[in-house]
Every structure is written in C-alpha cells, then in structure tokens.
Short mmCIF file of C-alpha atoms in Angstrom, two decimals:
data_model
loop_
_atom_site.label_atom_id
_atom_site.label_comp_id
_atom_site.label_asym_id
_atom_site.label_seq_id
_atom_site.Cartn_x
_atom_site.Cartn_y
_atom_site.Cartn_z
CA UNK N 1 -6.09 -8.85 33.21
CA UNK N 2 -4.35 -12.03 32.11
CA UNK N 3 -4.71 -13.07 28.51
CA UNK N 4 -6.49 -16.25 29.60
CA UNK N 5 -9.13 -14.21 31.42
CA UNK N 6 -9.38 -11.74 28.57
CA UNK N 7 -9.97 -14.50 26.05
CA UNK N 8 -12.66 -16.12 28.19
CA UNK N 9 -14.51 -12.83 28.64
CA UNK N 10 -14.11 -11.80 25.01
CA UNK N 11 -15.38 -15.08 23.57
CA UNK N 12 -18.30 -15.15 26.03
CA UNK N 13 -19.24 -11.62 25.00
CA UNK N 14 -18.89 -12.41 21.31
CA UNK N 15 -21.17 -15.43 21.68
CA UNK N 16 -23.68 -13.39 23.70
CA UNK N 17 -23.75 -10.90 20.84
CA UNK N 18 -24.36 -13.66 18.28
CA UNK N 19 -20.81 -13.58 16.87
CA UNK N 20 -19.38 -17.08 17.47
CA UNK N 21 -17.33 -16.67 14.29
CA UNK N 22 -15.07 -14.31 16.22
CA UNK N 23 -13.66 -17.14 18.35
CA UNK N 24 -10.77 -18.11 16.04
CA UNK N 25 -9.92 -14.44 15.46
CA UNK N 26 -9.94 -13.77 19.21
CA UNK N 27 -7.74 -16.81 19.80
CA UNK N 28 -5.27 -15.55 17.20
CA UNK N 29 -5.36 -12.06 18.73
CA UNK N 30 -4.69 -13.60 22.14
CA UNK N 31 -1.53 -15.23 20.79
CA UNK N 32 -0.48 -11.91 19.32
CA UNK N 33 -1.18 -10.10 22.58
CA UNK N 34 0.87 -12.67 24.47
CA UNK N 35 3.80 -12.01 22.17
CA UNK N 36 3.37 -8.27 22.60
CA UNK N 37 3.35 -8.55 26.40
CA UNK N 38 6.39 -10.84 26.44
CA UNK N 39 8.53 -8.45 24.38
CA UNK N 40 11.70 -7.50 26.20
CA UNK N 41 11.17 -3.77 25.71
CA UNK N 42 8.15 -3.67 28.02
CA UNK N 43 8.88 -1.89 31.29
CA UNK N 44 6.90 -2.27 34.49
CA UNK N 45 6.21 -0.44 37.75
CA UNK N 46 9.20 -1.98 39.49
CA UNK N 47 11.42 0.20 37.35
CA UNK N 48 12.88 -2.75 35.49
CA UNK N 49 12.36 -3.94 31.94
CA UNK N 50 10.88 -7.22 30.82
CA UNK N 51 7.36 -8.58 30.68
CA UNK N 52 5.32 -8.18 33.90
CA UNK N 53 2.59 -10.55 32.75
CA UNK N 54 4.41 -13.66 31.66
CA UNK N 55 1.88 -16.28 30.70
CA UNK N 56 4.33 -18.86 29.53
CA UNK N 57 5.28 -19.87 26.02
CA UNK N 58 2.44 -19.57 23.48
CA UNK N 59 2.46 -20.38 19.81
CA UNK N 60 3.43 -17.25 17.97
CA UNK N 61 1.18 -17.16 14.93
CA UNK N 62 -0.44 -13.81 14.37
CA UNK N 63 -3.79 -13.37 12.68
CA UNK N 64 -3.88 -9.94 11.16
CA UNK R 1 13.29 14.83 -15.91
CA UNK R 2 16.29 12.61 -15.41
CA UNK R 3 15.38 10.42 -18.42
CA UNK R 4 14.52 11.52 -21.93
CA UNK R 5 10.92 10.68 -22.83
CA UNK R 6 10.69 7.79 -25.20
CA UNK R 7 9.25 8.47 -28.63
CA UNK R 8 6.62 5.77 -28.88
CA UNK R 9 5.28 4.72 -32.23
CA UNK R 10 1.89 4.75 -30.56
CA UNK R 11 1.23 7.84 -28.45
CA UNK R 12 -1.84 6.07 -27.10
CA UNK R 13 0.14 3.03 -25.95
CA UNK R 14 -1.13 1.72 -22.66
CA UNK R 15 2.46 1.46 -21.46
CA UNK R 16 3.27 5.13 -21.82
CA UNK R 17 4.49 6.86 -18.70
CA UNK R 18 3.22 10.26 -17.60
CA UNK R 19 6.54 11.72 -18.77
CA UNK R 20 6.07 10.16 -22.21
CA UNK R 21 2.41 11.17 -22.48
CA UNK R 22 3.14 14.73 -21.39
CA UNK R 23 5.88 15.01 -24.01
CA UNK R 24 3.62 13.55 -26.69
CA UNK R 25 0.92 16.12 -25.88
CA UNK R 26 3.44 18.95 -26.14
CA UNK R 27 4.84 17.64 -29.43
CA UNK R 28 1.28 17.70 -30.80
CA UNK R 29 1.24 13.91 -31.29
CA UNK R 30 -1.78 13.46 -29.03
CA UNK R 31 -4.20 15.35 -26.81
CA UNK R 32 -5.59 14.99 -23.34
CA UNK R 33 -8.95 14.13 -24.91
CA UNK R 34 -7.37 11.36 -26.98
CA UNK R 35 -5.57 9.91 -23.94
CA UNK R 36 -8.74 10.14 -21.85
CA UNK R 37 -10.89 8.59 -24.57
CA UNK R 38 -8.42 5.74 -24.95
CA UNK R 39 -8.55 5.08 -21.19
CA UNK R 40 -12.35 5.13 -21.23
CA UNK R 41 -12.40 2.76 -24.19
CA UNK R 42 -10.08 0.42 -22.33
CA UNK R 43 -12.38 0.57 -19.32
CA UNK R 44 -15.33 -0.30 -21.58
CA UNK R 45 -13.32 -3.11 -23.13
CA UNK R 46 -11.97 -4.83 -20.01
CA UNK R 47 -13.46 -3.52 -16.81
CA UNK R 48 -16.50 -5.82 -16.87
CA UNK R 49 -14.05 -8.63 -16.11
CA UNK R 50 -11.26 -6.83 -14.18
CA UNK R 51 -13.67 -4.73 -12.07
CA UNK R 52 -11.07 -2.07 -11.28
CA UNK R 53 -13.64 0.73 -10.99
CA UNK R 54 -16.59 1.41 -8.73
CA UNK R 55 -17.45 4.74 -10.39
CA UNK R 56 -16.32 5.79 -13.87
CA UNK R 57 -16.43 9.58 -14.30
CA UNK R 58 -16.57 9.46 -18.10
CA UNK R 59 -18.57 12.62 -18.78
CA UNK R 60 -16.65 14.85 -16.38
CA UNK R 61 -13.34 13.33 -17.47
CA UNK R 62 -14.01 14.28 -21.11
CA UNK R 63 -14.94 17.82 -20.04
CA UNK R 64 -11.76 18.09 -17.97
CA UNK R 65 -9.69 16.73 -20.85
CA UNK R 66 -11.17 19.23 -23.32
CA UNK R 67 -10.49 22.03 -20.86
CA UNK R 68 -6.90 20.83 -20.46
CA UNK R 69 -6.41 20.83 -24.23
CA UNK R 70 -7.77 24.39 -24.52
CA UNK R 71 -5.50 25.58 -21.71
CA UNK R 72 -2.43 23.93 -23.19
CA UNK R 73 -3.18 25.33 -26.64
CA UNK R 74 -3.44 28.80 -25.07
CA UNK R 75 -0.06 28.37 -23.40
CA UNK R 76 -1.38 27.82 -19.88
CA UNK R 77 0.74 24.81 -18.98
CA UNK R 78 0.21 23.52 -15.43
CA UNK R 79 3.03 21.01 -15.62
CA UNK R 80 3.50 17.33 -16.51
CA UNK R 81 0.21 16.15 -14.98
CA UNK R 82 -1.82 18.59 -17.09
CA UNK R 83 -4.31 16.57 -19.10
CA UNK R 84 -3.23 13.18 -17.74
CA UNK R 85 -5.99 10.71 -16.71
CA UNK R 86 -5.64 9.59 -13.09
CA UNK R 87 -7.78 7.18 -11.04
CA UNK R 88 -8.42 7.51 -7.31
CA UNK R 89 -8.91 4.72 -4.78
CA UNK R 90 -12.50 5.13 -3.65
CA UNK R 91 -11.49 6.50 -0.27
CA UNK R 92 -10.82 10.02 -1.55
CA UNK R 93 -13.66 12.55 -1.58
CA UNK R 94 -14.47 14.00 -4.99
CA UNK R 95 -17.10 16.72 -4.80
CA UNK R 96 -20.52 15.57 -5.93
CA UNK R 97 -19.66 11.87 -6.14
CA UNK R 98 -20.01 9.03 -3.65
CA UNK R 99 -17.00 7.87 -1.63
CA UNK R 100 -18.03 4.27 -1.12
CA UNK R 101 -14.91 2.76 0.51
CA UNK R 102 -16.18 -0.34 -1.35
CA UNK R 103 -18.83 -0.73 1.35
CA UNK R 104 -22.62 -0.67 1.60
CA UNK R 105 -22.10 1.01 4.99
CA UNK R 106 -21.59 4.26 3.07
CA UNK R 107 -24.63 3.91 0.80
CA UNK R 108 -26.05 7.33 0.18
CA UNK R 109 -22.85 9.25 0.84
CA UNK R 110 -21.98 12.05 -1.56
CA UNK R 111 -18.85 14.14 -0.97
CA UNK R 112 -19.54 17.82 -0.41
CA UNK R 113 -16.01 18.88 -1.33
CA UNK R 114 -12.79 17.54 -2.76
CA UNK R 115 -10.15 16.01 -0.53
CA UNK R 116 -7.11 18.30 -0.38
CA UNK R 117 -5.06 15.94 -2.58
CA UNK R 118 -7.86 15.96 -5.17
CA UNK R 119 -7.82 19.76 -5.15
CA UNK R 120 -4.06 19.64 -5.75
CA UNK R 121 -4.45 17.14 -8.58
CA UNK R 122 -7.05 19.39 -10.20
CA UNK R 123 -4.80 22.43 -9.80
CA UNK R 124 -2.10 20.44 -11.59
CA UNK R 125 -4.56 19.80 -14.42
CA UNK R 126 -5.02 16.07 -13.90
CA UNK R 127 -8.13 14.44 -15.39
CA UNK R 128 -10.00 12.37 -12.76
CA UNK R 129 -11.17 9.33 -14.68
CA UNK R 130 -12.84 7.35 -11.91
CA UNK R 131 -12.96 5.90 -8.41
CA UNK R 132 -11.10 2.63 -8.10
CA UNK R 133 -12.30 -0.50 -6.34
CA UNK R 134 -10.56 -1.56 -3.11
CA UNK R 135 -10.68 -4.07 -0.27
CA UNK R 136 -13.55 -2.81 1.90
CA UNK R 137 -12.42 0.10 4.08
CA UNK R 138 -8.82 -0.79 3.12
CA UNK R 139 -8.79 -3.64 5.66
CA UNK R 140 -7.30 -6.37 3.50
CA UNK R 141 -4.57 -7.32 1.06
CA UNK R 142 -6.37 -9.09 -1.77
CA UNK R 143 -9.22 -6.75 -2.82
CA UNK R 144 -11.55 -9.78 -2.69
CA UNK R 145 -13.83 -8.39 0.02
CA UNK R 146 -15.61 -5.50 -1.62
CA UNK R 147 -19.32 -4.74 -1.79
CA UNK R 148 -18.69 -4.25 -5.52
CA UNK R 149 -17.01 -7.60 -6.14
CA UNK R 150 -13.35 -8.58 -6.31
CA UNK R 151 -10.81 -6.97 -8.56
CA UNK R 152 -9.05 -9.37 -10.96
CA UNK R 153 -5.41 -9.20 -11.94
CA UNK R 154 -5.14 -7.89 -15.54
CA UNK R 155 -2.35 -10.41 -16.32
CA UNK R 156 -4.21 -13.42 -14.86
CA UNK R 157 -7.86 -12.92 -14.04
CA UNK R 158 -7.81 -15.93 -11.72
CA UNK R 159 -5.55 -13.98 -9.39
CA UNK R 160 -5.85 -11.00 -7.09
CA UNK R 161 -3.96 -7.82 -8.03
CA UNK R 162 -3.12 -7.41 -4.35
CA UNK R 163 -4.69 -4.83 -2.10
CA UNK R 164 -6.10 -2.95 -0.58
CA UNK R 165 -5.46 -0.53 -3.49
CA UNK R 166 -6.12 -3.35 -5.97
CA UNK R 167 -8.40 -1.39 -8.27
CA UNK R 168 -5.82 1.39 -8.41
CA UNK R 169 -3.07 -1.01 -9.46
CA UNK R 170 -5.26 -2.85 -11.94
CA UNK R 171 -6.42 0.40 -13.54
CA UNK R 172 -2.83 1.51 -14.22
CA UNK R 173 -1.60 -1.91 -15.37
CA UNK R 174 -4.56 -2.37 -17.70
CA UNK R 175 -4.16 1.03 -19.36
CA UNK R 176 -7.28 2.57 -17.83
CA UNK R 177 -5.31 5.38 -16.15
CA UNK R 178 -1.75 6.72 -16.21
CA UNK R 179 -1.43 6.69 -12.45
CA UNK R 180 -3.60 6.12 -9.42
CA UNK R 181 -3.68 7.47 -5.91
CA UNK R 182 -3.95 4.80 -3.24
CA UNK R 183 -3.55 4.53 0.51
CA UNK R 184 -1.10 2.39 2.47
CA UNK R 185 -1.70 1.29 6.08
CA UNK R 186 0.30 -1.96 6.15
CA UNK R 187 1.36 -2.13 2.52
CA UNK R 188 -1.75 -1.34 0.52
CA UNK R 189 0.02 0.72 -2.14
CA UNK R 190 3.23 -1.30 -2.27
CA UNK R 191 1.61 -4.76 -2.26
CA UNK R 192 -0.61 -4.27 -5.32
CA UNK R 193 2.11 -2.26 -7.07
CA UNK R 194 4.54 -5.15 -6.63
CA UNK R 195 1.92 -7.72 -7.66
CA UNK R 196 1.19 -5.72 -10.81
CA UNK R 197 4.72 -4.72 -11.82
CA UNK R 198 4.28 -1.05 -10.98
CA UNK R 199 6.05 1.58 -8.92
CA UNK R 200 4.27 2.30 -5.64
CA UNK R 201 5.27 4.92 -3.09
CA UNK R 202 4.31 5.14 0.56
CA UNK R 203 5.59 8.59 1.52
CA UNK R 204 6.96 9.43 4.94
CA UNK R 205 4.41 9.98 7.69
CA UNK R 206 2.89 13.43 7.39
CA UNK R 207 4.03 14.16 3.82
CA UNK R 208 0.57 14.02 2.25
CA UNK R 209 -2.60 15.51 3.77
CA UNK R 210 -5.31 13.12 4.89
CA UNK R 211 -8.39 15.33 5.07
CA UNK R 212 -11.19 14.08 2.88
CA UNK R 213 -9.79 10.51 2.99
CA UNK R 214 -11.67 7.69 4.68
CA UNK R 215 -9.29 6.42 7.39
CA UNK R 216 -8.44 2.96 8.58
CA UNK R 217 -5.68 3.75 11.09
CA UNK R 218 -4.77 7.39 11.56
CA UNK R 219 -1.37 6.36 12.98
CA UNK R 220 -0.44 4.15 10.03
CA UNK R 221 -2.31 5.47 6.94
CA UNK R 222 -0.47 7.26 4.13
CA UNK R 223 -1.74 8.27 0.67
CA UNK R 224 0.56 7.91 -2.31
CA UNK R 225 0.89 7.11 -6.01
CA UNK R 226 0.93 3.94 -8.08
CA UNK R 227 2.68 4.62 -11.38
CA UNK R 228 4.63 3.11 -14.26
CA UNK R 229 7.99 4.65 -13.37
CA UNK R 230 9.89 6.37 -10.57
CA UNK R 231 9.87 9.63 -12.53
CA UNK R 232 6.08 9.45 -12.67
CA UNK R 233 5.88 8.72 -8.94
CA UNK R 234 8.10 11.74 -8.30
CA UNK R 235 5.78 14.01 -10.31
CA UNK R 236 2.63 12.77 -8.61
CA UNK R 237 4.21 12.89 -5.13
CA UNK R 238 5.25 16.52 -5.60
CA UNK R 239 1.69 17.41 -6.62
CA UNK R 240 0.17 15.52 -3.69
CA UNK R 241 2.43 17.21 -1.14
CA UNK R 242 1.79 20.65 -2.65
CA UNK R 243 5.37 21.25 -3.79
CA UNK R 244 6.69 22.44 -7.17
CA UNK R 245 7.27 19.48 -9.44
CA UNK R 246 10.98 18.74 -9.55
CA UNK R 247 12.43 18.45 -13.06
CA UNK R 248 16.15 18.79 -12.43
CA UNK R 249 18.18 16.26 -10.49
CA UNK R 250 21.77 16.06 -9.35
CA UNK R 251 23.61 13.30 -11.22
CA UNK R 252 24.42 10.48 -8.82
CA UNK R 253 26.35 7.26 -8.96
CA UNK R 254 25.80 3.88 -7.39
CA UNK R 255 29.55 3.58 -6.88
CA UNK R 256 30.21 3.50 -3.15
CA UNK R 257 26.54 3.87 -2.22
CA UNK R 258 25.98 2.01 1.05
CA UNK R 259 22.87 -0.14 0.93
CA UNK R 260 21.52 -2.31 3.77
CA UNK R 261 19.79 -5.56 2.82
CA UNK R 262 17.39 -6.70 5.54
CA UNK R 263 17.82 -10.39 6.41
CA UNK R 264 16.52 -13.05 8.84
CA UNK R 265 12.83 -12.19 9.44
CA UNK R 266 12.74 -10.43 6.07
CA UNK R 267 14.20 -13.33 4.09
CA UNK R 268 12.94 -16.39 5.97
CA UNK R 269 9.46 -16.56 4.37
CA UNK R 270 9.96 -16.03 0.63
CA UNK R 271 8.87 -17.77 -2.54
CA UNK R 272 12.05 -19.16 -4.13
CA UNK R 273 11.54 -17.30 -7.41
CA UNK R 274 10.93 -14.02 -5.58
CA UNK R 275 14.09 -14.63 -3.54
CA UNK R 276 16.12 -15.26 -6.68
CA UNK R 277 14.82 -12.14 -8.44
CA UNK R 278 15.64 -10.07 -5.34
CA UNK R 279 19.17 -11.48 -5.08
CA UNK R 280 19.71 -10.89 -8.81
CA UNK R 281 18.68 -7.26 -8.35
CA UNK R 282 21.06 -6.85 -5.41
CA UNK R 283 23.85 -8.43 -7.45
CA UNK R 284 23.15 -6.04 -10.31
CA UNK R 285 23.45 -3.06 -7.97
CA UNK R 286 26.65 -4.46 -6.46
CA UNK R 287 28.00 -4.90 -9.96
CA UNK R 288 27.60 -1.17 -10.48
CA UNK R 289 29.53 -0.36 -7.34
CA UNK R 290 26.91 -0.31 -4.59
CA UNK R 291 28.22 -1.52 -1.24
CA UNK R 292 25.76 -4.15 -0.04
CA UNK R 293 25.68 -4.78 3.73
CA UNK R 294 23.49 -7.27 5.56
CA UNK R 295 21.25 -5.81 8.27
CA UNK R 296 19.27 -7.46 11.03
CA UNK R 297 16.67 -5.81 13.23
CA UNK R 298 16.69 -7.16 16.81
CA UNK R 299 12.92 -6.82 17.33
CA UNK R 300 11.64 -7.79 13.88
CA UNK R 301 9.57 -10.61 15.45
CA UNK R 302 7.51 -7.96 17.26
CA UNK R 303 6.40 -6.24 14.02
CA UNK R 304 3.22 -8.24 13.46
CA UNK R 305 1.87 -8.04 17.05
CA UNK R 306 2.60 -4.30 17.18
CA UNK R 307 0.89 -3.74 13.82
CA UNK R 308 -2.25 -5.72 14.56
CA UNK R 309 -2.86 -4.00 17.91
CA UNK R 310 -2.59 -0.55 16.32
CA UNK R 311 -4.54 -1.16 13.12
CA UNK R 312 -7.42 -3.13 14.65
CA UNK R 313 -7.84 -0.86 17.68
CA UNK R 314 -7.82 2.32 15.59
CA UNK R 315 -10.01 0.78 12.89
CA UNK R 316 -12.48 -0.45 15.49
CA UNK R 317 -12.68 3.00 17.08
CA UNK R 318 -13.56 4.59 13.72
CA UNK R 319 -16.15 1.90 12.97
CA UNK R 320 -17.69 1.46 16.44
CA UNK R 321 -20.87 3.39 15.71
CA UNK R 322 -21.59 1.65 12.40
CA UNK R 323 -20.73 -1.76 13.80
CA UNK R 324 -23.54 -1.11 16.29
CA UNK R 325 -26.01 0.43 13.85
CA UNK R 326 -25.48 -1.24 10.47
CA UNK R 327 -23.20 -4.22 11.00
CA UNK R 328 -24.97 -6.30 8.37
CA UNK R 329 -23.79 -3.92 5.65
CA UNK R 330 -20.13 -4.88 6.05
CA UNK R 331 -18.61 -7.80 4.18
CA UNK R 332 -18.43 -10.64 6.74
CA UNK R 333 -14.67 -10.99 7.13
CA UNK R 334 -14.01 -7.25 7.38
CA UNK R 335 -16.78 -6.94 9.94
CA UNK R 336 -15.33 -9.81 11.96
CA UNK R 337 -11.86 -8.30 12.06
CA UNK R 338 -13.17 -4.87 13.07
CA UNK R 339 -15.31 -6.47 15.79
CA UNK R 340 -12.20 -8.30 17.04
CA UNK R 341 -10.41 -4.97 17.33
CA UNK R 342 -13.08 -3.74 19.75
CA UNK R 343 -11.80 -6.21 22.34
CA UNK R 344 -8.22 -4.89 22.39
CA UNK R 345 -7.41 -3.52 25.82
CA UNK R 346 -6.08 0.01 26.17
CA UNK R 347 -2.97 -1.32 27.97
CA UNK R 348 -2.09 -3.48 24.98
CA UNK R 349 -2.65 -0.64 22.51
CA UNK R 350 -0.26 1.48 24.62
CA UNK R 351 2.28 -1.37 24.59
CA UNK R 352 2.04 -1.49 20.81
CA UNK R 353 2.66 2.25 20.55
CA UNK R 354 5.70 1.86 22.81
CA UNK R 355 6.95 -1.00 20.65
CA UNK R 356 6.54 1.30 17.67
CA UNK R 357 9.21 3.59 19.11
CA UNK R 358 11.57 0.65 19.60
CA UNK R 359 11.19 -0.35 15.94
CA UNK R 360 11.56 3.24 14.76
CA UNK R 361 14.87 3.56 16.58
CA UNK R 362 16.11 0.29 15.07
CA UNK R 363 15.27 1.34 11.51
CA UNK R 364 16.83 4.77 12.12
CA UNK R 365 19.99 3.05 13.36
CA UNK R 366 20.10 0.80 10.28
CA UNK R 367 19.85 3.88 8.05
CA UNK R 368 22.28 6.04 10.04
CA UNK R 369 25.28 5.01 7.91
CA UNK R 370 23.47 3.87 4.78
CA UNK R 371 21.57 5.54 1.96
CA UNK R 372 18.72 3.07 1.96
CA UNK R 373 17.51 -0.38 2.98
CA UNK R 374 16.48 -3.04 0.48
CA UNK R 375 14.17 -6.01 0.79
CA UNK R 376 11.55 -7.72 -1.36
CA UNK R 377 8.15 -6.02 -1.32
CA UNK R 378 5.91 -9.08 -1.48
CA UNK R 379 7.09 -12.56 -0.43
CA UNK R 380 4.85 -14.25 -2.96
CA UNK R 381 3.46 -13.58 -6.41
CA UNK R 382 -0.10 -12.33 -6.80
CA UNK R 383 -2.22 -14.93 -5.01
CA UNK R 384 -5.04 -16.87 -6.58
CA UNK R 385 -8.50 -15.50 -5.87
CA UNK R 386 -10.18 -17.42 -3.06
CA UNK R 387 -6.95 -18.67 -1.52
CA UNK R 388 -6.72 -18.15 2.24
CA UNK R 389 -3.45 -20.07 2.56
CA UNK R 390 -0.32 -20.13 0.40
CA UNK R 391 2.48 -22.69 0.25
CA UNK R 392 6.02 -21.36 0.56
CA UNK R 393 8.47 -24.21 0.34
CA UNK R 394 7.17 -26.91 2.68
CA UNK R 395 5.11 -24.56 4.85
CA UNK R 396 1.55 -23.25 4.46
CA UNK R 397 0.97 -19.71 5.63
CA UNK R 398 -2.12 -17.45 5.80
CA UNK R 399 -2.16 -15.27 2.69
CA UNK R 400 -2.93 -12.03 4.53
CA UNK R 401 -0.11 -12.43 7.05
CA UNK R 402 2.41 -13.26 4.32
CA UNK R 403 1.40 -10.35 2.10
CA UNK R 404 1.86 -7.81 4.93
CA UNK R 405 5.06 -9.32 6.29
CA UNK R 406 7.62 -7.12 4.48
CA UNK R 407 5.73 -3.83 4.22
CA UNK R 408 3.96 -3.17 7.53
CA UNK R 409 7.15 -2.29 9.45
CA UNK R 410 7.50 1.01 7.59
CA UNK R 411 3.94 2.02 8.31
CA UNK R 412 4.70 1.42 11.99
CA UNK R 413 7.90 3.50 11.89
CA UNK R 414 6.77 6.11 9.35
CA UNK R 415 9.79 5.76 7.08
CA UNK R 416 9.17 6.35 3.35
CA UNK R 417 9.19 3.17 1.26
CA UNK R 418 8.85 2.56 -2.45
CA UNK R 419 8.55 -0.55 -4.61
CA UNK R 420 9.93 -0.89 -8.13
CA UNK R 421 9.58 -3.89 -10.44
CA UNK R 422 12.54 -6.29 -10.38
CA UNK R 423 11.52 -8.92 -12.88
CA UNK R 424 8.94 -11.62 -13.44
CA UNK R 425 8.66 -15.26 -12.43
CA UNK R 426 8.45 -18.23 -14.76
CA UNK R 427 4.68 -17.65 -14.92
CA UNK R 428 5.34 -14.02 -15.95
CA UNK R 429 4.05 -12.68 -12.65
CA UNK R 430 5.80 -9.52 -11.37
CA UNK R 431 8.09 -9.19 -8.36
CA UNK R 432 8.91 -5.99 -6.49
CA UNK R 433 12.05 -4.59 -4.88
CA UNK R 434 11.34 -2.40 -1.86
CA UNK R 435 13.59 0.57 -1.10
CA UNK R 436 13.33 2.31 2.27
CA UNK R 437 14.66 5.77 3.01
CA UNK R 438 15.52 7.89 6.00
CA UNK R 439 12.73 9.31 8.12
CA UNK R 440 11.12 12.35 6.54
CA UNK R 441 13.27 12.13 3.41
CA UNK R 442 10.84 10.95 0.73
CA UNK R 443 12.39 13.10 -2.02
CA UNK R 444 15.83 11.60 -1.28
CA UNK R 445 14.29 8.11 -1.40
CA UNK R 446 12.81 8.87 -4.81
CA UNK R 447 16.21 10.03 -6.06
CA UNK R 448 17.78 6.78 -4.82
CA UNK R 449 14.99 4.76 -6.41
CA UNK R 450 15.57 6.53 -9.72
CA UNK R 451 19.21 5.49 -9.52
CA UNK R 452 18.30 1.88 -8.69
CA UNK R 453 15.68 1.72 -11.46
CA UNK R 454 18.21 2.94 -14.01
CA UNK R 455 20.68 0.20 -13.07
CA UNK R 456 18.34 -2.77 -13.15
CA UNK R 457 18.23 -4.56 -16.48
CA UNK R 458 15.20 -3.84 -18.70
CA UNK R 459 13.74 -7.24 -17.84
CA UNK R 460 14.07 -6.44 -14.17
CA UNK R 461 12.68 -2.94 -14.13
CA UNK R 462 9.50 -3.64 -16.03
#
C-alpha cells in the first residue's frame, strides 16, 4: 500500500469514527513512515537493498 | 561504598542521599520513622501545589518504618535500603492499592499482589511512601496529561518536571522520598531526572523484571531508579535486579579512558546553555585524562521514525480493547496518539524492528573500542507547562520531539544509559549528562558513571 493510499484510507476511517482530530497526527505519521520506508537498510524481494516503495522526497518532521 | 557518607548537620536534610541516610540511621542520629515522617510532612507541605503523588501511603509507610527500626535495633540489617522511604511511579502494582497509570481507564483497579520489583524492595526493607503521578500510561514527556492533574517542577512551579516519570522526579527533588522507581520507554526516567538535577538510570534491556508493571511498549520499556547520586542508583539497581548490593569497587582512573562523544544529530538541536554545560563537562573529563573522541552514527536520522512505529504500534495493541470500550476515559491527546498507532501497518512495524537491529549494531560498533558514549540527556531545560513548541536558537520545535531526541535511541537498542547532573543554567535550571554503556553491562556503566560524577566540579554534579 502506498503511503498516499494509506493516508487517504486512515483519515477517512478516522472521520467515519468521529475522530477528525487524528488528521494532523496521521499526516505526521505518514511523513515518518515515508522516512522509514526510504531508509537505505530496507531490503526487498529482488534481493537488493534500498527502498522498494519510493514515494519521492517528503518533509521529514516526525510527530511522536 | 566508594564515597564516605557525609556527616550532615541535619540528618533529616532533604538533600541526604540513601548512603548518608543509611549511615545516619546506623550512627543512631535518626530513625526510619523520623525520615518517613519528614517525607510525609514535606508531602503535606508542598504536594498540594507540586502534585507529585496520586496515592500517599502514609499509614502503611509509618508501620513499615517502625518495623524497620525494630529490625535494625535487633541487629537484623537488610542493607542500605532498610528503612529508606521510596516512591513508585503509579505503574507498579502494590498489593491492596490501585495502580492508576494516571488514568480514569483503570478506575476500580486494585492490585492483588506486588510487582516483583516491589517484593524485592520490601525484602530490602524499603518503606513505600506512595504512588507517584505520571504522564497518562507513560505516553508523554511532560507529565501534563494525567487524570490527576499535571506535576509541577519543585524549582519552578510554572514548569514541567519532565516525564513521563515526572512525579517520581519531583518527589525525590522535593524531599518527599529518597529515591523513586520509574519506567523509561523513550527517556521517561532520564528526561525528568535531567530536568530535576537527579541521577536517572535506564538499565540494559532485560535487567529488571516487568511483571506487575503496566506496559507501554514491551520492546522498549525498562524500569529503573531516580536518585540523588550514582551510589544511590547502584544500590537501588542491585535491589531491583535481585542481586546482592555491591559495596566494594575497584579503584579506577579517568586517565586514558576512551570516551565517545556523539555529534551531528545529537548536537544539532541543543539549547546554547545546555550545549555549553555539556562541553564544560567533557572538558573537565579530558582535563583528568579521559581521551575524548567524536562519534557519528550513520543512521541517526532514522531513530525517530523507528521509535514512533514501535512505541505507537505496541501501545495501541495493549490499549485496543479499552480504546473501543472506554475511550472517553483517556486524556484527549494520549487517546489520539494511541488511536493513531492503530493505523500502523504490520509491514512498517516490521521495518522498524529491522531498523532497530541496524541502530543496535552501530551503537555496539561505537562502543567496541570505548568505555562509554557521552551526550546531553535533554536538549532543553524543563519546559514551561502548556508549551507545545520550544524555541532553540532561531527554530521552533515540538516539545515532545525535542525532549525524546537524545534518549530514545538507547531504548531502541537496549543499551544501558544513565544521566547525572552537569550544572545549572543562568535560570538555575538543571542540565544532565548522559552516559551510555555496552550492551548488557549496566553494572560497568554505573562504575563509569561513579568515576565521571567524582570528576565533575561540585557545581556540575549537583
């Protein structure tokens, strides 16, 4: 699942559940997940290393 | 112990260490009941404003203190913790009392038995004086989000004492207990200890049992002491891990000791006064012969994403049932962050656990030829209550992210880490020096910390 798709589904679900306040937290988590996926230590099924799900450069600020 | 106990003119001084208090009891200058009564009086005097405690166990503490005095008078000496008042972060089960986790979610809970570490403290003769306030379910760094109200810094009640073990730190700083037992998932012992000018120890992963302790992240959580000195932390750590309390130590020298100072990520976001106090401490150690080497970790930028995917996913798993059944009982921000964790995909949690191994190898490599690593504990001084952002130089940063920045790595990797005071800022707010030891070698780390503490100037070491 791409991060873009994940974020869409997560925010839709949060709003359905009456939790619109989660949107900024989910957006921050999405940035953090992007950074995690782009880390150079990730391997993939080709047998190589490097991120398999590049989604381009995203701001790297991490809500914790 | 490695240092002679100081003869204080006031055996009930709120600044006495456990070592000092234990010696004063054995010299007949005071009693456990007197120490306990003084702590309870201090609680009565200041806790309505500091709010360090959720539950004060006054009646049982007096009974335990009287029992300790009878035992000591009869020659049944259980060691340096015998008769010493200790507080516990309200995550630890104490038989017959609530373990609230600072949350209305746990309303009605009463512990049926002691946590293992509580049993060990009792066997060592400690007096349990009360359950300390915390950031709800340990998911925070300021202790502001608690069903029982925020904890206030004893030195400046407009500030947070740090968290999540904020009540623990405040209770020791304010003379309401001689030590406290906290938990540390991303820094929750070390952060408040640094903010309050105390010694705080996060032991190595697996050192201290976790049964009877409310978890946040089973991968990252560690219980440990907040104390007034490294010697005190050593005593309490030995009791918590179920080992004989060490009282004899090999003399060591700083001369030639190889020390790695973590740079780049670990020095790029720092209050200027904190930075100066840290550099002064490093210079003091170098002046006594320590060999200071600069160290960089290639994947330091991945620390925060790895941490957040582990802590929120594991926290959300523990809280899933109550988020469905009694969500309105959480404080709003803690609830929101736990709910966010429920959306983390399994593949990303697995990536975070893989990244954990990468970071562990890098810290191991940094320690392979060095005795310890050094870095500041907290990049800022104790933050003002209500502040969500903090200015560092020309940049504004979220308070929570900044407070976790220098501590969370060692929860990820499991290395033992300890903070000692290294001075105060112009506003008299404490700063902490963090010392990190080799994997599994908490006792060695404590020995190194004792050496460092002895070589910092009195103004630096609290």
